[in-house]
Coordinates of C-alpha atoms in Angstrom, one line a residue:
Chain W
M25 CA 1.5 -101.0 -115.1
R26 CA 2.5 -97.3 -115.0
V27 CA 5.4 -97.9 -112.2
N28 CA 6.7 -100.8 -114.8
I29 CA 6.7 -98.3 -117.8
I30 CA 8.6 -95.4 -115.5
I31 CA 11.2 -98.1 -114.4
F32 CA 11.5 -99.2 -117.9
T33 CA 12.1 -95.6 -119.2
N34 CA 14.7 -94.9 -116.2
R35 CA 16.6 -98.0 -117.4
S36 CA 16.5 -97.2 -120.8
L37 CA 17.8 -93.5 -120.3
F38 CA 20.4 -95.0 -117.9
Y39 CA 21.9 -97.2 -120.9
M40 CA 21.2 -94.5 -123.4
N41 CA 23.6 -92.2 -121.1
Y42 CA 26.4 -95.1 -121.6
I43 CA 25.8 -95.6 -125.0
A44 CA 26.0 -91.6 -125.6
S45 CA 29.1 -91.7 -123.5
I46 CA 30.9 -94.4 -125.6
G47 CA 30.1 -92.4 -128.6
S48 CA 31.4 -89.2 -127.3
Y49 CA 34.5 -91.0 -126.4
F50 CA 35.1 -92.4 -130.1
I51 CA 34.4 -88.8 -131.4
M52 CA 36.7 -87.5 -128.9
I53 CA 39.4 -89.7 -130.2
K54 CA 38.9 -88.7 -133.7
E55 CA 39.1 -85.2 -132.7
V56 CA 42.6 -85.7 -130.7
F57 CA 43.9 -86.4 -134.3
R58 CA 42.5 -83.5 -136.1
K59 CA 44.4 -80.0 -136.7
P60 CA 47.6 -81.2 -135.1
T61 CA 49.0 -78.5 -132.8
K62 CA 52.6 -76.8 -134.2
W63 CA 55.5 -79.3 -134.1
S64 CA 57.8 -77.1 -132.1
I65 CA 55.3 -76.8 -129.2
M66 CA 54.0 -80.3 -129.4
K67 CA 57.7 -81.6 -129.0
K68 CA 58.0 -80.1 -125.8
L69 CA 54.6 -81.2 -124.6
I70 CA 55.5 -84.9 -125.4
L71 CA 59.0 -84.6 -123.7
K72 CA 57.3 -83.1 -120.5
E73 CA 54.2 -85.9 -120.7
I74 CA 57.2 -88.4 -120.9
D75 CA 59.0 -87.2 -117.9
E76 CA 55.7 -87.1 -115.8
L77 CA 53.9 -89.9 -117.0
V78 CA 56.5 -92.8 -117.6
F79 CA 59.6 -91.7 -116.0
G80 CA 57.5 -90.2 -112.8
S81 CA 56.0 -93.7 -112.5
L82 CA 58.9 -95.9 -112.5
G83 CA 59.5 -95.8 -108.8
I84 CA 56.1 -97.2 -108.0
I85 CA 56.4 -99.8 -111.1
I86 CA 59.7 -101.0 -109.6
F87 CA 58.6 -101.4 -106.1
I88 CA 55.1 -103.2 -106.7
S89 CA 56.9 -105.7 -109.3
F90 CA 59.5 -106.7 -106.9
F91 CA 57.3 -107.4 -104.3
I92 CA 54.6 -108.8 -106.5
G93 CA 57.3 -111.1 -107.9
G94 CA 58.2 -112.1 -104.7
V95 CA 54.8 -113.0 -103.6
V96 CA 54.2 -115.1 -106.6
T97 CA 57.5 -117.2 -105.9
I98 CA 56.5 -117.9 -102.4
Q99 CA 53.1 -118.9 -102.8
T100 CA 53.9 -121.1 -105.9
A101 CA 56.7 -122.8 -103.7
L102 CA 54.0 -123.1 -100.7
N103 CA 51.9 -125.0 -103.2
L104 CA 54.3 -127.3 -104.8
T105 CA 54.3 -130.0 -102.2
N106 CA 54.6 -132.9 -104.5
P107 CA 58.4 -134.1 -104.4
L108 CA 57.8 -135.2 -108.1
I109 CA 57.4 -132.0 -109.2
P110 CA 60.8 -130.4 -110.0
E111 CA 61.9 -127.3 -108.1
S112 CA 62.7 -125.5 -111.2
L113 CA 58.9 -125.0 -111.7
I114 CA 58.9 -122.4 -109.1
G115 CA 61.2 -120.1 -111.2
F116 CA 59.1 -121.2 -114.3
A117 CA 55.7 -120.1 -112.8
A118 CA 57.2 -116.9 -111.4
R119 CA 58.3 -116.0 -115.1
Q120 CA 55.1 -117.0 -116.6
S121 CA 53.0 -115.2 -114.3
V122 CA 55.0 -112.0 -114.2
I123 CA 55.5 -111.8 -117.8
L124 CA 52.0 -112.6 -119.0
E125 CA 49.9 -111.2 -116.4
F126 CA 51.4 -109.4 -113.3
A127 CA 53.5 -107.0 -115.4
P128 CA 51.4 -105.7 -118.2
T129 CA 47.9 -105.9 -116.4
F130 CA 48.3 -105.5 -112.8
T131 CA 51.0 -102.6 -113.5
S132 CA 48.2 -101.1 -115.9
I133 CA 45.9 -101.2 -113.2
I134 CA 47.9 -99.6 -110.7
M135 CA 48.9 -96.9 -113.6
A136 CA 45.0 -96.3 -114.1
G137 CA 45.2 -95.1 -110.5
K138 CA 48.2 -93.2 -110.6
V139 CA 48.6 -91.7 -114.0
G140 CA 44.9 -91.7 -114.8
S141 CA 43.9 -89.7 -111.9
Y142 CA 46.7 -87.3 -112.6
I143 CA 45.3 -87.0 -116.0
T144 CA 41.6 -86.3 -115.1
S145 CA 42.7 -83.9 -112.2
S146 CA 44.8 -82.0 -114.4
I147 CA 42.6 -81.7 -117.5
G148 CA 39.6 -81.1 -115.4
T149 CA 41.0 -78.4 -113.1
M150 CA 42.0 -76.6 -116.7
R151 CA 38.2 -77.1 -117.7
V152 CA 37.0 -75.6 -114.2
T153 CA 39.5 -72.8 -114.3
E154 CA 38.4 -71.9 -118.0
Q155 CA 41.8 -72.9 -119.4
I156 CA 40.5 -74.9 -121.9
D157 CA 37.9 -72.4 -123.2
A158 CA 40.9 -70.0 -123.5
L159 CA 42.6 -72.4 -125.8
E160 CA 39.4 -73.0 -127.8
V161 CA 38.9 -69.0 -128.1
M162 CA 42.6 -68.7 -129.3
G163 CA 41.8 -71.4 -132.0
V164 CA 43.8 -74.1 -130.6
N165 CA 42.5 -77.7 -130.9
S166 CA 42.4 -78.2 -127.3
L167 CA 42.0 -82.1 -127.6
N168 CA 45.1 -82.4 -129.6
Y169 CA 47.1 -80.0 -127.4
L170 CA 46.0 -81.6 -124.1
V171 CA 45.5 -85.4 -125.2
F172 CA 47.7 -86.3 -128.0
P173 CA 51.1 -85.7 -126.3
K174 CA 49.8 -88.1 -123.5
I175 CA 48.8 -90.7 -125.9
I176 CA 52.4 -90.4 -127.5
A177 CA 54.2 -90.2 -124.1
L178 CA 52.2 -93.5 -123.0
M179 CA 53.6 -95.5 -126.0
L180 CA 56.9 -95.6 -124.2
Y181 CA 54.9 -97.7 -121.5
P182 CA 56.1 -101.0 -122.8
F183 CA 59.6 -99.8 -121.6
A184 CA 58.4 -99.6 -118.0
I185 CA 56.6 -103.0 -118.5
A186 CA 59.8 -104.4 -119.6
I187 CA 61.5 -103.2 -116.6
A188 CA 58.6 -104.4 -114.5
M189 CA 59.1 -107.9 -116.0
Y190 CA 62.9 -108.0 -114.8
V191 CA 62.3 -106.5 -111.6
G192 CA 59.4 -108.9 -110.9
I193 CA 61.5 -111.9 -111.8
F194 CA 64.2 -110.6 -109.7
G195 CA 62.2 -110.0 -106.8
G196 CA 60.9 -113.7 -107.3
W197 CA 64.7 -115.0 -107.1
I198 CA 65.4 -113.0 -104.1
A199 CA 62.4 -114.1 -102.3
G200 CA 62.8 -117.7 -103.5
V201 CA 66.5 -118.0 -102.6
F202 CA 66.8 -115.8 -99.5
G203 CA 63.3 -117.3 -98.2
G204 CA 64.9 -120.6 -98.8
F205 CA 62.3 -122.0 -101.0
T206 CA 64.3 -122.9 -103.9
T207 CA 68.0 -122.6 -104.8
S208 CA 69.6 -120.1 -107.2
A209 CA 70.2 -122.6 -110.0
S210 CA 67.0 -124.3 -109.9
F211 CA 65.1 -120.8 -109.9
I212 CA 67.4 -119.7 -113.0
E213 CA 66.8 -123.1 -114.9
G214 CA 63.2 -122.5 -114.2
I215 CA 63.1 -119.1 -115.7
Q216 CA 64.8 -120.3 -118.7
L217 CA 62.9 -123.6 -119.3
D218 CA 60.4 -123.6 -122.3
F219 CA 60.8 -119.6 -122.8
I220 CA 58.4 -118.5 -125.7
P221 CA 59.7 -115.0 -126.8
Y222 CA 55.9 -114.4 -128.5
H223 CA 54.8 -114.2 -124.7
V224 CA 56.8 -111.2 -124.5
T225 CA 55.6 -109.8 -127.7
Y226 CA 51.8 -110.6 -126.3
A227 CA 52.9 -108.8 -123.2
F228 CA 54.0 -105.7 -125.3
I229 CA 50.9 -105.6 -127.4
K230 CA 48.8 -105.6 -124.4
S231 CA 50.8 -102.7 -122.7
I232 CA 50.7 -100.5 -125.8
I233 CA 46.5 -101.0 -125.8
F234 CA 46.2 -100.4 -121.9
A235 CA 48.7 -97.3 -122.5
F236 CA 46.2 -96.1 -125.0
V237 CA 43.0 -96.6 -122.7
I238 CA 45.0 -95.0 -119.7
A239 CA 45.8 -91.9 -121.7
T240 CA 42.4 -91.4 -123.5
I241 CA 39.6 -92.7 -120.7
P242 CA 41.0 -90.4 -118.0
S243 CA 41.2 -87.7 -120.4
F244 CA 37.7 -88.0 -121.5
H245 CA 36.5 -87.8 -117.9
G246 CA 38.7 -85.0 -117.4
Y247 CA 37.6 -83.0 -120.3
F248 CA 33.9 -83.5 -120.3
M249 CA 33.6 -82.9 -116.7
K250 CA 31.1 -80.3 -115.4
G251 CA 31.1 -78.4 -111.9
G252 CA 33.8 -77.4 -109.8
A253 CA 36.7 -78.8 -107.5
L254 CA 34.7 -81.5 -106.1
E255 CA 33.4 -82.8 -109.3
V256 CA 37.2 -83.1 -110.3
G257 CA 37.6 -85.5 -107.5
K258 CA 34.5 -87.5 -108.9
A259 CA 35.7 -87.4 -112.2
S260 CA 38.8 -88.8 -111.0
T261 CA 37.3 -91.6 -109.3
T262 CA 34.9 -92.4 -112.2
A263 CA 37.9 -92.4 -114.7
F264 CA 40.0 -95.0 -112.4
V265 CA 36.8 -97.4 -112.3
W266 CA 36.1 -97.1 -116.2
T267 CA 39.8 -97.4 -116.9
S268 CA 40.3 -100.5 -114.7
V269 CA 37.1 -102.2 -116.3
A270 CA 38.3 -101.4 -119.7
I271 CA 41.4 -102.8 -119.0
I272 CA 40.3 -106.1 -117.6
I273 CA 37.7 -106.7 -120.4
L274 CA 40.3 -105.8 -123.0
N275 CA 42.9 -108.3 -121.4
Y276 CA 40.3 -110.9 -121.8
I277 CA 39.6 -110.1 -125.4
L278 CA 43.5 -109.8 -126.3
T279 CA 44.3 -112.9 -124.5
Q280 CA 41.4 -114.9 -126.3
L281 CA 42.7 -113.2 -129.6
L282 CA 46.4 -113.5 -129.2
L283 CA 46.9 -116.8 -127.2
G284 CA 43.8 -118.6 -127.4
Chain M
M16 CA 32.3 -53.9 -136.0
I17 CA 30.0 -56.8 -134.6
E18 CA 26.5 -56.9 -135.5
V19 CA 24.2 -59.3 -133.8
N20 CA 20.8 -60.2 -135.3
N21 CA 17.6 -61.8 -133.5
L22 CA 20.1 -64.3 -131.5
H23 CA 18.4 -67.4 -129.9
K24 CA 19.8 -69.8 -127.6
S25 CA 18.5 -72.7 -125.9
F26 CA 20.0 -75.8 -123.4
G27 CA 17.1 -78.1 -123.4
E28 CA 14.2 -76.6 -122.0
A29 CA 15.7 -73.5 -121.0
H30 CA 15.4 -70.7 -123.4
I31 CA 18.3 -68.5 -122.5
L32 CA 19.0 -65.7 -125.3
K33 CA 15.4 -64.7 -126.9
G34 CA 16.2 -62.7 -130.0
V35 CA 18.9 -60.3 -129.0
T36 CA 19.7 -57.7 -131.7
T37 CA 22.5 -55.0 -131.5
D38 CA 25.8 -53.9 -132.7
F39 CA 29.3 -53.2 -131.3
E40 CA 31.4 -50.3 -132.7
K41 CA 34.8 -50.3 -133.5
G42 CA 37.0 -48.2 -131.0
K43 CA 34.5 -48.4 -128.2
T44 CA 34.1 -50.2 -124.9
N45 CA 30.8 -51.8 -125.0
L46 CA 29.3 -53.2 -121.7
I47 CA 26.9 -55.9 -121.1
I48 CA 25.0 -55.8 -118.0
G49 CA 22.2 -57.6 -116.4
Q50 CA 21.4 -59.7 -113.3
S51 CA 22.8 -63.3 -112.7
G52 CA 21.1 -65.5 -115.2
S53 CA 19.9 -62.9 -117.7
G54 CA 21.8 -64.6 -120.4
K55 CA 25.2 -62.3 -120.3
T56 CA 27.5 -65.1 -120.3
V57 CA 25.7 -67.3 -122.8
F58 CA 25.5 -64.0 -125.2
L59 CA 29.3 -63.4 -124.8
K60 CA 30.3 -67.2 -125.4
C61 CA 27.9 -67.0 -128.6
L62 CA 29.8 -63.8 -129.8
L63 CA 33.2 -65.8 -129.2
G64 CA 32.0 -69.0 -131.2
L65 CA 32.0 -71.3 -128.2
F66 CA 28.3 -71.7 -128.2
T67 CA 26.4 -72.0 -131.8
P68 CA 23.2 -69.8 -131.8
D69 CA 19.8 -71.8 -132.5
E70 CA 18.6 -68.8 -134.6
G71 CA 20.0 -65.4 -135.8
Y72 CA 23.5 -64.6 -136.7
I73 CA 26.7 -62.7 -135.3
S74 CA 28.5 -61.0 -138.1
Y75 CA 32.4 -59.7 -137.9
N76 CA 32.9 -56.7 -140.0
G77 CA 30.2 -58.0 -142.4
N78 CA 31.3 -61.6 -142.1
I79 CA 28.6 -64.3 -140.7
Y80 CA 30.3 -66.5 -138.4
N81 CA 28.0 -69.4 -139.1
D82 CA 28.8 -69.0 -143.0
L83 CA 32.5 -69.2 -142.3
S84 CA 34.5 -72.3 -143.3
P85 CA 36.4 -73.9 -140.3
D86 CA 39.7 -72.5 -141.5
E87 CA 38.0 -68.9 -141.6
K88 CA 36.4 -69.2 -138.2
R89 CA 40.1 -70.4 -136.9
N90 CA 41.5 -67.3 -138.6
L91 CA 38.9 -65.1 -137.1
R92 CA 39.4 -66.6 -133.7
Q93 CA 43.1 -65.6 -133.9
E94 CA 41.7 -61.7 -134.2
M95 CA 39.9 -62.6 -130.8
G96 CA 41.4 -61.7 -127.2
M97 CA 39.6 -62.9 -124.2
V98 CA 39.9 -62.0 -120.7
F99 CA 38.3 -64.6 -118.6
Q100 CA 36.6 -64.0 -115.2
G101 CA 39.1 -66.2 -113.4
S102 CA 42.2 -65.1 -115.7
A103 CA 42.6 -68.5 -117.1
L104 CA 46.3 -68.5 -117.2
F105 CA 48.1 -71.5 -118.0
D106 CA 49.5 -72.8 -114.4
S107 CA 52.4 -74.6 -116.1
L108 CA 53.6 -71.6 -117.9
T109 CA 55.4 -68.2 -116.3
V110 CA 53.8 -65.1 -117.1
E111 CA 56.1 -64.6 -120.0
G112 CA 55.0 -68.1 -121.1
N113 CA 51.4 -67.3 -121.0
V114 CA 52.1 -64.1 -123.0
M115 CA 54.1 -65.7 -125.8
F116 CA 51.8 -68.9 -125.8
P117 CA 49.7 -67.3 -128.9
L118 CA 52.7 -66.1 -130.6
E119 CA 54.8 -69.5 -130.6
M120 CA 51.3 -71.0 -131.6
F121 CA 50.2 -68.9 -134.5
T122 CA 53.2 -67.0 -135.8
K123 CA 56.5 -67.9 -137.5
Q124 CA 58.4 -64.8 -135.5
S125 CA 62.0 -65.7 -134.3
K126 CA 62.4 -66.1 -130.7
S127 CA 63.8 -62.6 -130.5
E128 CA 60.9 -60.9 -132.4
M129 CA 58.6 -62.8 -129.8
Q130 CA 60.6 -61.7 -126.7
D131 CA 60.3 -58.1 -128.1
R132 CA 56.4 -58.1 -128.4
V133 CA 55.9 -59.9 -125.1
N134 CA 58.1 -57.3 -123.4
T135 CA 56.1 -54.5 -125.1
V136 CA 53.0 -55.8 -124.3
L137 CA 54.0 -56.6 -120.4
K138 CA 55.5 -53.0 -120.1
R139 CA 52.0 -51.9 -121.3
V140 CA 50.5 -53.6 -118.4
N141 CA 53.2 -52.6 -116.0
L142 CA 54.2 -56.2 -115.5
I143 CA 57.8 -56.4 -116.8
D144 CA 59.4 -57.3 -113.5
A145 CA 57.0 -60.2 -113.0
H146 CA 57.8 -62.0 -116.3
H147 CA 59.7 -65.1 -114.8
K148 CA 56.8 -65.7 -112.2
Y149 CA 54.1 -68.3 -112.2
P150 CA 50.4 -67.3 -111.9
S151 CA 50.2 -68.9 -108.6
E152 CA 53.0 -66.5 -107.3
I153 CA 51.1 -63.3 -108.4
S154 CA 48.1 -61.4 -107.1
G155 CA 44.5 -61.6 -108.7
G156 CA 45.1 -57.9 -110.0
M157 CA 48.3 -59.1 -111.7
Q158 CA 46.9 -62.2 -113.0
K159 CA 44.0 -59.9 -114.7
R160 CA 46.6 -57.8 -116.2
V161 CA 48.6 -61.0 -117.5
A162 CA 45.5 -62.0 -119.0
I163 CA 44.9 -58.6 -120.7
A164 CA 48.5 -58.9 -122.1
R165 CA 48.0 -62.1 -123.3
A166 CA 44.7 -61.2 -124.9
I167 CA 46.3 -58.4 -126.9
V168 CA 49.8 -59.7 -127.6
M169 CA 48.3 -60.9 -131.1
N170 CA 46.9 -57.3 -131.8
P171 CA 43.5 -58.5 -131.9
K172 CA 40.7 -56.9 -133.7
Y173 CA 38.0 -57.6 -130.9
L174 CA 38.5 -57.9 -127.1
F175 CA 36.1 -59.8 -124.9
C176 CA 36.3 -59.5 -121.0
D177 CA 34.1 -61.5 -119.0
E178 CA 33.8 -59.7 -115.5
P179 CA 37.4 -58.6 -115.6
N180 CA 36.9 -56.9 -112.0
S181 CA 35.5 -59.6 -110.1
G182 CA 37.4 -60.2 -107.0
L183 CA 39.5 -57.2 -107.3
D184 CA 39.7 -54.4 -104.7
P185 CA 38.3 -51.2 -106.2
K186 CA 41.6 -49.2 -106.7
T187 CA 42.5 -52.4 -108.5
A188 CA 39.3 -52.6 -110.5
I189 CA 39.8 -49.0 -111.6
L190 CA 43.3 -49.5 -112.7
I191 CA 41.9 -52.5 -114.8
D192 CA 38.9 -50.5 -116.3
N193 CA 41.1 -47.7 -117.2
L194 CA 43.7 -50.1 -119.0
I195 CA 41.1 -51.7 -120.8
L196 CA 39.8 -48.4 -122.0
E197 CA 43.4 -47.2 -123.0
I198 CA 44.2 -50.1 -124.9
T199 CA 40.7 -50.2 -126.5
Q200 CA 41.5 -46.5 -127.9
E201 CA 45.2 -47.1 -128.7
Y202 CA 44.6 -50.2 -130.6
D203 CA 41.4 -49.2 -132.1
I204 CA 39.8 -52.5 -131.1
T205 CA 36.0 -53.6 -130.6
T206 CA 35.9 -54.2 -126.9
I207 CA 33.0 -56.0 -125.1
I208 CA 32.9 -56.6 -121.5
N209 CA 30.5 -58.5 -119.5
T210 CA 30.2 -56.8 -115.9
H211 CA 28.4 -56.4 -112.6
D212 CA 30.3 -53.6 -111.6
M213 CA 28.5 -50.2 -111.7
N214 CA 31.7 -48.1 -111.4
S215 CA 32.7 -49.7 -115.0
V216 CA 29.3 -48.9 -116.2
M217 CA 29.8 -45.1 -115.0
E218 CA 33.7 -44.8 -115.8
I219 CA 34.0 -46.8 -119.2
G220 CA 30.3 -47.6 -120.6
E221 CA 30.7 -45.9 -124.0
K222 CA 27.8 -48.2 -125.0
I223 CA 25.9 -50.3 -122.5
L224 CA 23.7 -53.0 -123.3
F225 CA 21.1 -54.1 -120.8
L226 CA 19.8 -57.7 -120.7
K227 CA 17.1 -59.1 -118.9
N228 CA 15.8 -62.8 -119.2
G229 CA 17.4 -63.1 -122.4
H230 CA 15.9 -60.1 -124.0
K231 CA 17.7 -56.7 -124.8
E232 CA 15.9 -54.5 -122.3
W233 CA 17.8 -51.2 -122.8
E234 CA 20.9 -49.7 -124.9
G235 CA 22.6 -46.7 -124.5
T236 CA 25.7 -44.8 -123.1
N237 CA 27.0 -44.1 -119.7
K238 CA 25.5 -40.5 -120.1
E239 CA 22.0 -41.7 -121.2
I240 CA 21.9 -44.4 -118.2
F241 CA 21.5 -41.5 -115.8
K242 CA 18.5 -40.1 -117.6
T243 CA 16.5 -43.3 -118.3
D244 CA 13.2 -43.9 -117.1
N245 CA 13.5 -47.6 -117.7
K246 CA 12.5 -49.0 -114.4
A247 CA 14.2 -52.5 -114.8
V248 CA 17.5 -50.4 -115.7
T249 CA 17.2 -48.1 -112.8
D250 CA 16.5 -51.0 -110.6
F251 CA 19.5 -52.7 -111.4
V252 CA 21.8 -49.9 -111.8
Y253 CA 20.7 -47.9 -109.0
S254 CA 19.9 -50.6 -106.3
S255 CA 22.5 -49.3 -103.9
E256 CA 21.9 -46.1 -101.8
L257 CA 25.2 -44.5 -103.1
F258 CA 24.2 -44.8 -106.7
K259 CA 20.5 -43.8 -106.1
K260 CA 22.1 -40.5 -104.4
V261 CA 24.4 -40.0 -107.4
R262 CA 21.8 -40.1 -109.8
Q263 CA 19.7 -37.8 -107.6
M264 CA 22.5 -35.2 -107.3
Y265 CA 22.9 -35.5 -111.2
I266 CA 19.2 -35.2 -112.1
E267 CA 19.2 -31.8 -109.6
E268 CA 22.3 -30.5 -111.4
R269 CA 20.7 -30.9 -114.7
N270 CA 17.4 -29.1 -113.4

């Protein structure tokens, strides 16, 4: 009986910590938009973050999208063994997979690792070296100064996703045509077949929401971390896990809401 | 002038500050000393407004901090300069950028006015030649001087320093001490230094507050610390053989 009570209490504390963290996260979001930093300084910070977070990620986004598009095309082609199914379906399947899922969601998971760990470690290091305390002592709203430019910079993330869509389909074309799985004409016919522009809108809406998650969850883990260099590393890992979990859950909810 | 009255602060079960009452005068270097875990850093962070006291109050020139509106608190914070233990310089900014940061953030000065002010304070701390360097490219002593320059660039009324000599060689530590003392007198500011360095206590301790287990154990000047019979203070200050001999010589000289 006593053991059961202890286990129950420990579990309650465990869940309470999660609930408290979620509450702290939303309080942090509110603070980010309170007492804005002087525009002349904020402008420079936003441009710097656009360069680091968005332009700095284009290389890896293009690389991943190209090969993902190629692999999707090859796998679709290998699974279409029925001669009654038109060859243009390969292009159609590649387009749908890339636009609806691979470009916005898969790329966001990768970005949660690349950009998210950068955000957590940079803010976490500022916490460890008392740079955040220095901002607070000066009377600066440190959350606005550190997190707001990242949120605004990542609002350009849909542009990166648009590039990922284009490169992914291009990768599919290269793999399909040069791998001998389809002809160029069939593939192009497939990518034009039954095109619904709303699917691109849906992907961009998802990207914007994922961008907000990628900017804020790693910031939360960096800003509220305690300890030294080792804890900065641990916070980066935790941030990646929770950002990925949030993206996966939001992906399901948004798909249900926007396409269901 | 800063007045502290019956300050209490706890973190969960740990009661860190247990009713500290004291005051810090304008134009003087006030030192807070005590063993690790005695509550010095918590006390300093309460003074800076980074921690809210559970009980008691802190008053700045008669204005009680907790009674101020958020805007008044923000304005008061702009009158404070802080030198952190690890300097806390912004890695992404140059020496000049770090010193200019408070001016860009809180003043409407033109670029040339800000540049003049930055040059003045960098000259004051003898760092004018290092203005284009990044914090990672300069020594620990230089980083401390940049931190002092950043702290005084807004002409603060209050200067707080958390162990400004830690990690520095004795010669550089003396330079930093003298610089803080000169700046305090020159700008007529209230300076509060949290330190473990007994050289600083002897050299620049115009007022010394000794904390023990969250209590004010003793306060006085660097002259009075030689004469005190408080065992906790003498055990802490004269823990090294060198300082024991210095004290013995002082007492013999006096007799």
